[in-house]
Coordinates of N, CA and C in Angstrom, one line a residue:
X1 N -91.9 -29.1 124.5 CA -92.1 -30.4 124.0 C -93.6 -30.8 123.8
X2 N -93.9 -31.5 122.8 CA -95.3 -31.9 122.6 C -95.3 -33.3 122.0
X3 N -96.5 -34.0 122.2 CA -96.7 -35.3 121.6 C -98.2 -35.3 121.2
X4 N -98.5 -36.3 120.3 CA -99.9 -36.5 119.9 C -100.4 -37.8 120.4
X5 N -101.5 -37.8 121.1 CA -102.1 -39.0 121.7 C -103.6 -39.0 121.3
X6 N -104.0 -40.1 120.5 CA -105.4 -40.2 120.1 C -105.8 -38.9 119.3
X7 N -104.9 -38.4 118.5 CA -105.2 -37.2 117.7 C -105.2 -35.9 118.5
X8 N -104.9 -35.9 119.8 CA -104.8 -34.7 120.6 C -103.4 -34.3 120.9
X9 N -103.1 -33.0 120.7 CA -101.7 -32.5 121.0 C -101.6 -32.3 122.5
X10 N -100.6 -32.9 123.1 CA -100.3 -32.8 124.5 C -99.0 -32.2 124.8
X11 N -99.0 -31.2 125.7 CA -97.7 -30.6 126.1 C -97.0 -31.4 127.1
X12 N -95.7 -31.6 126.9 CA -94.8 -32.4 127.8 C -93.9 -31.4 128.5
X13 N -93.6 -31.8 129.7 CA -92.6 -31.1 130.5 C -91.5 -32.0 130.9
X14 N -90.2 -31.5 130.9 CA -89.1 -32.2 131.5 C -88.9 -31.5 132.9
X15 N -87.9 -31.9 133.6 CA -87.7 -31.3 135.0 C -87.3 -29.8 134.8
X16 N -86.6 -29.5 133.8 CA -86.3 -28.1 133.5 C -87.6 -27.3 133.3
X17 N -88.5 -27.9 132.6 CA -89.8 -27.2 132.3 C -90.6 -27.0 133.6
X18 N -90.5 -27.9 134.5 CA -91.2 -27.8 135.8 C -90.5 -26.7 136.6
X19 N -89.2 -26.7 136.5 CA -88.4 -25.6 137.2 C -88.8 -24.3 136.7
X20 N -89.1 -24.2 135.4 CA -89.5 -22.9 134.8 C -90.9 -22.5 135.3
X21 N -91.8 -23.5 135.5 CA -93.1 -23.2 136.1 C -92.9 -22.7 137.5
X22 N -92.0 -23.3 138.2 CA -91.8 -22.9 139.6 C -91.2 -21.4 139.6
X23 N -90.3 -21.2 138.8 CA -89.7 -19.8 138.7 C -90.7 -18.8 138.3
X24 N -91.6 -19.1 137.4 CA -92.7 -18.2 137.0 C -93.6 -17.8 138.2
X25 N -94.0 -18.8 139.0 CA -94.8 -18.5 140.2 C -94.1 -17.6 141.2
X26 N -92.8 -18.0 141.4 CA -92.0 -17.2 142.4 C -91.9 -15.7 141.9
X27 N -91.6 -15.5 140.6 CA -91.4 -14.2 140.0 C -92.7 -13.3 140.2
X28 N -93.8 -14.0 140.1 CA -95.1 -13.2 140.2 C -95.2 -12.6 141.6
X29 N -94.8 -13.4 142.6 CA -94.8 -12.9 144.0 C -93.8 -11.8 144.2
X30 N -92.6 -12.0 143.6 CA -91.5 -11.0 143.8 C -91.9 -9.7 143.1
X31 N -92.5 -9.8 142.0 CA -92.9 -8.5 141.3 C -94.1 -7.8 142.0
X32 N -94.7 -8.5 143.0 CA -95.7 -7.9 143.8 C -95.2 -7.5 145.2
X33 N -93.9 -7.3 145.3 CA -93.4 -6.8 146.5 C -93.0 -7.8 147.6
X34 N -93.0 -9.1 147.3 CA -92.6 -10.1 148.3 C -91.1 -10.2 148.3
X35 N -90.5 -10.6 149.4 CA -89.1 -10.9 149.5 C -88.9 -12.3 150.1
X36 N -87.7 -12.8 149.9 CA -87.4 -14.1 150.5 C -87.4 -14.0 152.0
X37 N -87.9 -15.0 152.7 CA -88.0 -15.0 154.2 C -87.0 -16.0 154.7
X38 N -86.0 -15.5 155.5 CA -85.0 -16.3 156.1 C -85.3 -16.5 157.6
X39 N -85.7 -17.8 157.9 CA -86.0 -18.1 159.3 C -85.8 -19.6 159.5
X40 N -86.0 -20.0 160.7 CA -85.9 -21.5 161.0 C -86.9 -22.3 160.2
X41 N -88.0 -21.7 159.9 CA -89.1 -22.4 159.2 C -88.7 -22.7 157.8
X42 N -87.6 -22.3 157.3 CA -87.3 -22.5 155.9 C -86.6 -23.8 155.6
X43 N -86.4 -24.6 156.6 CA -85.8 -25.9 156.4 C -86.6 -26.8 155.5
X44 N -85.9 -27.8 154.8 CA -86.6 -28.6 153.9 C -87.2 -29.8 154.6
X45 N -88.2 -30.5 153.9 CA -88.9 -31.7 154.5 C -88.7 -32.8 153.5
X46 N -89.0 -34.0 154.0 CA -88.9 -35.2 153.1 C -89.9 -35.2 151.9
X47 N -89.4 -35.6 150.8 CA -90.2 -35.6 149.6 C -90.2 -34.3 148.8
X48 N -89.5 -33.3 149.3 CA -89.5 -32.0 148.7 C -88.4 -31.9 147.7
X49 N -88.7 -31.3 146.5 CA -87.7 -31.1 145.5 C -87.0 -29.7 145.6
X50 N -87.9 -28.7 145.8 CA -87.3 -27.4 146.0 C -88.4 -26.5 146.7
X51 N -87.9 -25.4 147.3 CA -88.9 -24.6 148.1 C -88.3 -23.2 148.3
X52 N -89.2 -22.2 148.3 CA -88.9 -20.9 148.8 C -89.9 -20.4 149.8
X53 N -89.5 -19.6 150.7 CA -90.5 -18.9 151.6 C -90.5 -17.4 151.3
X54 N -91.6 -16.8 151.1 CA -91.7 -15.4 150.8 C -92.6 -14.7 151.8
X55 N -92.4 -13.4 152.0 CA -93.2 -12.6 152.9 C -93.3 -11.2 152.3
X56 N -94.3 -10.5 152.7 CA -94.4 -9.0 152.4 C -94.7 -8.2 153.6
X57 N -94.6 -8.9 154.8 CA -95.0 -8.2 156.1 C -94.0 -8.5 157.2
X58 N -92.7 -8.7 156.8 CA -91.7 -8.9 157.8 C -91.7 -10.3 158.4
X59 N -92.4 -11.3 157.8 CA -92.3 -12.7 158.2 C -93.5 -13.1 159.1
X60 N -94.5 -12.1 159.3 CA -95.7 -12.5 160.1 C -96.6 -13.4 159.2
X61 N -96.7 -13.1 157.9 CA -97.4 -14.0 157.0 C -96.4 -14.5 156.0
X62 N -96.4 -15.8 155.8 CA -95.4 -16.5 154.9 C -96.1 -17.3 153.9
X63 N -95.7 -17.2 152.7 CA -96.1 -18.0 151.6 C -95.0 -19.0 151.2
X64 N -95.3 -20.3 151.3 CA -94.2 -21.2 150.9 C -94.6 -21.8 149.5
X65 N -93.7 -21.7 148.6 CA -93.9 -22.2 147.3 C -92.9 -23.4 147.1
X66 N -93.5 -24.6 146.9 CA -92.6 -25.8 146.9 C -93.1 -26.8 145.8
X67 N -92.1 -27.7 145.5 CA -92.4 -28.8 144.6 C -92.2 -30.1 145.4
X68 N -93.2 -30.9 145.5 CA -93.2 -32.1 146.3 C -93.5 -33.3 145.5
X69 N -92.8 -34.4 145.7 CA -93.1 -35.7 145.0 C -94.3 -36.4 145.5
X70 N -95.0 -37.1 144.7 CA -96.1 -38.0 145.1 C -96.1 -39.2 144.3
X71 N -96.8 -40.2 144.7 CA -97.0 -41.5 143.9 C -98.4 -42.0 144.2
X72 N -98.8 -42.8 143.3 CA -100.1 -43.5 143.4 C -100.0 -44.8 142.6
X73 N -100.9 -45.7 142.7 CA -100.8 -47.0 142.0 C -102.1 -47.6 141.6
X74 N -102.0 -48.6 140.7 CA -103.2 -49.4 140.4 C -102.8 -50.8 140.7
X75 N -103.5 -51.8 140.1 CA -103.2 -53.2 140.4 C -101.8 -53.7 140.0
X76 N -101.2 -53.0 139.0 CA -100.0 -53.5 138.4 C -98.8 -52.5 138.5
X77 N -99.1 -51.2 138.6 CA -98.0 -50.3 138.5 C -98.0 -49.2 139.6
X78 N -96.8 -48.7 139.9 CA -96.7 -47.5 140.7 C -96.4 -46.3 139.8
X79 N -97.1 -45.2 139.9 CA -96.9 -44.1 139.1 C -96.4 -42.9 140.0
X80 N -95.6 -42.0 139.4 CA -95.0 -41.0 140.2 C -95.2 -39.6 139.5
X81 N -95.1 -38.6 140.3 CA -95.2 -37.2 139.8 C -94.8 -36.2 140.9
X82 N -95.1 -35.0 140.6 CA -94.8 -34.0 141.6 C -95.8 -32.9 141.5
X83 N -95.9 -32.1 142.6 CA -96.9 -31.0 142.6 C -96.2 -29.7 142.9
X84 N -96.6 -28.7 142.2 CA -96.2 -27.3 142.5 C -97.3 -26.6 143.4
X85 N -96.9 -26.4 144.6 CA -97.9 -25.9 145.6 C -97.5 -24.6 146.2
X86 N -98.5 -23.8 146.4 CA -98.4 -22.5 147.2 C -99.3 -22.6 148.4
X87 N -98.7 -22.4 149.6 CA -99.5 -22.4 150.8 C -99.2 -21.1 151.6
X88 N -100.2 -20.7 152.3 CA -100.1 -19.4 153.1 C -100.2 -19.8 154.6
X89 N -99.3 -19.2 155.4 CA -99.2 -19.4 156.8 C -99.3 -18.0 157.5
X90 N -100.1 -17.8 158.5 CA -100.2 -16.5 159.1 C -99.8 -16.6 160.6
X91 N -99.4 -15.4 161.2 CA -98.9 -15.4 162.5 C -97.8 -16.3 162.7
X92 N -96.8 -16.3 161.9 CA -95.6 -17.2 161.9 C -94.6 -16.6 162.8
X93 N -94.0 -17.5 163.6 CA -92.9 -17.1 164.5 C -91.6 -17.6 163.9
X94 N -90.5 -17.0 164.2 CA -89.2 -17.4 163.6 C -88.9 -18.8 163.7
X95 N -89.3 -19.5 164.8 CA -88.9 -20.9 165.0 C -90.1 -21.8 164.7
X96 N -91.1 -21.3 164.0 CA -92.3 -22.1 163.6 C -91.9 -23.1 162.6
X97 N -92.5 -24.3 162.6 CA -92.3 -25.3 161.6 C -93.5 -25.2 160.7
X98 N -93.3 -24.9 159.4 CA -94.4 -24.8 158.5 C -94.6 -26.1 157.8
X99 N -95.4 -27.0 158.4 CA -95.6 -28.3 157.8 C -96.4 -28.2 156.5
X100 N -96.0 -29.0 155.5 CA -96.7 -29.1 154.3 C -98.1 -29.6 154.5
X101 N -99.0 -28.9 153.8 CA -100.4 -29.4 154.0 C -101.2 -28.8 155.1
X102 N -100.5 -28.0 156.0 CA -101.1 -27.5 157.2 C -101.5 -26.0 157.0
X103 N -101.0 -25.4 155.9 CA -101.3 -24.0 155.7 C -102.6 -23.9 154.8
X104 N -102.9 -22.6 154.5 CA -104.0 -22.4 153.6 C -103.6 -22.6 152.1
X105 N -104.2 -23.5 151.4 CA -103.8 -23.8 150.1 C -104.2 -22.7 149.1
X106 N -103.2 -22.1 148.5 CA -103.5 -21.0 147.6 C -103.6 -21.5 146.2
X107 N -102.7 -22.4 145.8 CA -102.7 -23.0 144.4 C -102.0 -24.3 144.4
X108 N -102.3 -25.2 143.5 CA -101.7 -26.5 143.3 C -101.8 -26.9 141.9
X109 N -100.6 -27.4 141.4 CA -100.6 -27.9 140.0 C -99.8 -29.2 140.0
X110 N -100.4 -30.2 139.4 CA -99.8 -31.6 139.4 C -99.1 -31.9 138.1
X111 N -98.0 -32.6 138.1 CA -97.3 -33.0 136.9 C -97.1 -34.6 137.1
X112 N -97.6 -35.3 136.1 CA -97.6 -36.7 136.2 C -96.5 -37.3 135.3
X113 N -95.6 -38.1 135.8 CA -94.5 -38.7 135.0 C -95.0 -39.8 134.1
X114 N -94.8 -39.7 132.8 CA -95.2 -40.8 131.9 C -94.0 -41.6 131.5
X115 N -92.8 -41.4 132.2 CA -91.7 -42.3 132.1 C -91.0 -42.4 133.4
X116 N -89.9 -43.0 133.5 CA -89.2 -43.2 134.8 C -88.9 -41.9 135.4
X117 N -89.4 -41.6 136.6 CA -89.3 -40.3 137.3 C -87.8 -39.9 137.5
X118 N -86.9 -40.9 137.7 CA -85.6 -40.5 138.1 C -84.6 -40.5 136.9
X119 N -85.0 -40.9 135.7 CA -84.1 -41.0 134.6 C -84.7 -40.3 133.4
X120 N -84.3 -39.0 133.2 CA -84.8 -38.2 132.1 C -86.3 -38.3 131.9
X121 N -87.1 -38.0 133.0 CA -88.6 -38.2 132.8 C -89.3 -37.1 132.0
X122 N -90.4 -37.5 131.5 CA -91.3 -36.6 130.8 C -92.6 -36.5 131.6
X123 N -93.2 -35.4 131.7 CA -94.4 -35.2 132.5 C -95.6 -34.5 131.7
X124 N -96.8 -34.8 132.1 CA -98.0 -34.0 131.6 C -98.6 -33.4 132.8
X125 N -99.4 -32.3 132.6 CA -100.0 -31.6 133.7 C -101.5 -31.8 133.8
X126 N -102.0 -32.9 133.1 CA -103.4 -33.2 133.1 C -103.6 -34.6 133.3
X127 N -104.4 -35.0 134.3 CA -104.5 -36.4 134.7 C -105.2 -37.2 133.6
X128 N -106.2 -36.6 132.9 CA -106.8 -37.4 131.8 C -105.8 -37.7 130.7
X129 N -104.9 -36.8 130.4 CA -103.9 -37.0 129.4 C -102.9 -38.1 129.9
X130 N -102.6 -38.1 131.2 CA -101.7 -39.1 131.8 C -102.4 -40.5 131.6
X131 N -103.7 -40.6 132.0 CA -104.4 -41.9 131.9 C -104.4 -42.4 130.5
X132 N -104.6 -41.5 129.5 CA -104.6 -42.0 128.1 C -103.2 -42.6 127.7
X133 N -102.2 -41.9 128.1 CA -100.8 -42.3 127.8 C -100.5 -43.6 128.6
X134 N -100.9 -43.7 129.8 CA -100.6 -44.9 130.6 C -101.3 -46.1 130.0
X135 N -102.6 -45.9 129.5 CA -103.3 -47.0 128.9 C -102.6 -47.5 127.7
X136 N -102.1 -46.6 126.9 CA -101.4 -47.0 125.7 C -100.1 -47.8 126.1
X137 N -99.4 -47.3 127.1 CA -98.2 -47.9 127.5 C -98.5 -49.3 128.0
X138 N -99.6 -49.5 128.8 CA -99.9 -50.8 129.3 C -100.2 -51.8 128.1
X139 N -100.9 -51.3 127.1 CA -101.3 -52.1 126.0 C -100.0 -52.6 125.2
X140 N -99.1 -51.6 125.1 CA -97.9 -52.0 124.4 C -97.0 -52.9 125.2
X141 N -97.0 -52.7 126.5 CA -96.3 -53.7 127.3 C -96.9 -55.1 127.2
X142 N -98.2 -55.2 127.3 CA -98.8 -56.5 127.2 C -98.5 -57.1 125.9
X143 N -98.6 -56.3 124.8 CA -98.3 -56.9 123.5 C -96.9 -57.4 123.3
X144 N -95.9 -56.6 123.9 CA -94.5 -56.9 123.8 C -94.1 -58.1 124.6
X145 N -94.7 -58.3 125.8 CA -94.2 -59.3 126.7 C -95.2 -60.5 126.9
X146 N -96.2 -60.6 126.1 CA -97.1 -61.7 126.3 C -97.3 -62.6 125.0
X147 N -96.4 -62.5 124.1 CA -96.5 -63.3 122.9 C -96.3 -64.8 123.2
X148 N -97.4 -65.6 122.9 CA -97.4 -67.0 123.3 C -96.2 -67.7 122.8
X149 N -95.5 -68.5 123.6 CA -94.4 -69.3 123.2 C -93.1 -68.6 123.2
X150 N -93.1 -67.3 123.4 CA -91.8 -66.5 123.4 C -91.4 -66.1 124.8
X151 N -92.5 -65.8 125.6 CA -92.2 -65.3 127.0 C -92.8 -66.3 128.0
X152 N -92.0 -66.6 129.0 CA -92.4 -67.5 130.1 C -92.2 -66.8 131.4
X153 N -93.3 -66.7 132.2 CA -93.2 -66.1 133.5 C -92.8 -67.2 134.5
X154 N -91.8 -66.9 135.2 CA -91.2 -67.9 136.1 C -91.9 -67.9 137.5
X155 N -91.8 -69.0 138.3 CA -92.4 -69.0 139.6 C -91.8 -67.9 140.5
X156 N -92.5 -67.6 141.6 CA -92.1 -66.6 142.5 C -90.8 -66.9 143.1
X157 N -90.4 -68.2 143.2 CA -89.1 -68.5 143.8 C -87.9 -68.0 143.0
X158 N -88.2 -67.6 141.8 CA -87.1 -67.0 140.9 C -86.8 -65.6 141.4
X159 N -87.7 -65.0 142.1 CA -87.5 -63.6 142.5 C -86.2 -63.4 143.3
X160 N -85.9 -64.4 144.2 CA -84.8 -64.2 145.1 C -83.5 -64.4 144.3
X161 N -83.5 -65.2 143.3 CA -82.3 -65.4 142.5 C -82.1 -64.1 141.7
X162 N -83.1 -63.5 141.1 CA -83.0 -62.3 140.3 C -82.6 -61.2 141.2
X163 N -83.0 -61.1 142.5 CA -82.6 -60.1 143.5 C -81.1 -60.1 143.7
X164 N -80.5 -61.3 143.8 CA -79.1 -61.4 144.0 C -78.3 -60.9 142.8
X165 N -78.9 -61.1 141.6 CA -78.2 -60.6 140.4 C -78.3 -59.0 140.3
X166 N -79.5 -58.5 140.6 CA -79.8 -57.1 140.6 C -78.8 -56.4 141.5
X167 N -78.5 -56.9 142.7 CA -77.6 -56.3 143.6 C -76.2 -56.1 143.1
X168 N -75.9 -56.8 142.0 CA -74.6 -56.6 141.4 C -74.6 -55.7 140.1
X169 N -75.8 -55.3 139.8 CA -76.0 -54.4 138.6 C -76.0 -53.0 138.9
X170 N -75.3 -52.2 138.2 CA -75.2 -50.7 138.5 C -76.6 -50.1 138.3
X171 N -77.0 -49.3 139.3 CA -78.2 -48.6 139.2 C -79.4 -49.3 139.9
X172 N -79.2 -50.6 140.3 CA -80.3 -51.4 140.8 C -79.9 -52.0 142.2
X173 N -78.8 -51.6 142.8 CA -78.3 -52.2 144.0 C -79.2 -52.0 145.2
X174 N -80.0 -50.9 145.1 CA -80.8 -50.5 146.2 C -82.3 -51.0 146.1
X175 N -82.6 -51.7 145.0 CA -84.0 -52.2 144.8 C -84.2 -53.3 145.8
X176 N -85.3 -53.2 146.7 CA -85.6 -54.2 147.6 C -86.3 -55.4 147.0
X177 N -86.2 -56.5 147.6 CA -86.8 -57.8 147.1 C -88.3 -57.6 146.9
X178 N -88.9 -56.9 147.8 CA -90.4 -56.8 147.7 C -90.8 -56.0 146.5
X179 N -89.9 -55.3 145.8 CA -90.3 -54.5 144.6 C -90.2 -55.3 143.4
X180 N -89.7 -56.5 143.5 CA -89.6 -57.4 142.3 C -91.0 -58.1 142.1
X181 N -91.7 -57.8 141.0 CA -93.0 -58.4 140.8 C -92.9 -59.8 140.2
X182 N -92.0 -60.0 139.2 CA -91.9 -61.4 138.7 C -90.7 -61.4 137.8
X183 N -90.3 -62.6 137.4 CA -89.1 -62.8 136.5 C -89.6 -63.6 135.3
X184 N -89.1 -63.2 134.1 CA -89.5 -63.8 132.8 C -88.3 -64.4 132.2
X185 N -88.6 -65.4 131.3 CA -87.5 -65.9 130.4 C -88.0 -65.8 129.0
X186 N -87.3 -65.1 128.2 CA -87.6 -64.8 126.8 C -86.7 -65.6 125.9
X187 N -87.3 -66.4 125.0 CA -86.5 -67.3 124.1 C -85.5 -66.5 123.3
X188 N -84.3 -66.9 123.5 CA -83.2 -66.3 122.7 C -82.7 -65.0 123.3
X189 N -83.3 -64.5 124.4 CA -82.9 -63.2 124.9 C -82.5 -63.2 126.4
X190 N -82.7 -64.4 127.0 CA -82.3 -64.5 128.4 C -83.4 -64.2 129.4
X191 N -83.1 -63.6 130.5 CA -84.0 -63.4 131.6 C -84.2 -61.9 131.9
X192 N -85.4 -61.6 132.3 CA -85.7 -60.2 132.7 C -86.5 -60.2 134.0
X193 N -86.4 -59.1 134.7 CA -87.1 -58.9 135.9 C -88.0 -57.7 135.9
X194 N -89.3 -57.8 136.3 CA -90.2 -56.7 136.3 C -90.2 -56.1 137.7
X195 N -89.8 -54.8 137.8 CA -89.7 -54.1 139.0 C -90.9 -53.1 139.1
X196 N -91.4 -53.1 140.3 CA -92.6 -52.2 140.6 C -92.3 -50.8 140.2
X197 N -93.2 -50.2 139.5 CA -93.0 -48.8 139.1 C -92.4 -48.6 137.7
X198 N -91.9 -49.7 137.1 CA -91.3 -49.6 135.8 C -92.1 -50.3 134.8
X199 N -92.2 -49.7 133.6 CA -93.1 -50.2 132.6 C -92.6 -51.6 131.9
X200 N -91.3 -51.7 131.8 CA -90.8 -52.9 131.1 C -89.8 -53.7 132.0
X201 N -89.8 -55.0 131.8 CA -88.8 -55.8 132.5 C -87.4 -55.4 132.2
X202 N -86.5 -55.5 133.2 CA -85.1 -55.2 133.0 C -84.3 -56.4 132.7
X203 N -83.5 -56.4 131.7 CA -82.7 -57.6 131.3 C -81.6 -57.8 132.4
X204 N -81.6 -59.0 132.9 CA -80.6 -59.4 133.9 C -79.3 -59.7 133.3
X205 N -78.3 -59.1 133.8 CA -76.9 -59.2 133.3 C -76.2 -60.2 134.2
X206 N -76.2 -61.5 133.8 CA -75.6 -62.5 134.5 C -74.1 -62.6 134.2
X207 N -73.2 -62.5 135.1 CA -71.8 -62.5 134.9 C -71.2 -63.8 135.5

């Protein structure tokens, strides 16, 4: 997949594409004589999407190849992504815990989500490209939801009311109150709620 931003062609990845990148890295090790290492240290950790442990010396030295989620934020939004990381651990025992970030970093590649991370996301693998796309998204968001006379931002007291409605909407029952940034009223279209980490307000479905 590709897109054009400011005249530049940018490659896009979906989750299958990131999976292909993971597979490519693993295959490179397997083709160089590594095998999968089965030990207590192969257990998964929080934030991890997938992982393999490989060795070529009977488990004394272990390379872990994994994909781990990350997030970062600015004043208005939370952005998400994942990293494809290879770490090397030496003198490993069968019951060792191989903590992420505690081994020798061999390689790391970041993928930045330019859409909702959990619902058919698209990613770019360059932070400058991500920042260009995020800037355009913010400008479009501002233009769409700040037209004078059409959109009214409600007081913070409306957040609790919106929260009660969200709890009844499919897909949003687990959203905590603290993640509601504000509520809007759009003439002729009803009410919407802006949730942290999402680009556009969600239309409230009042029943």
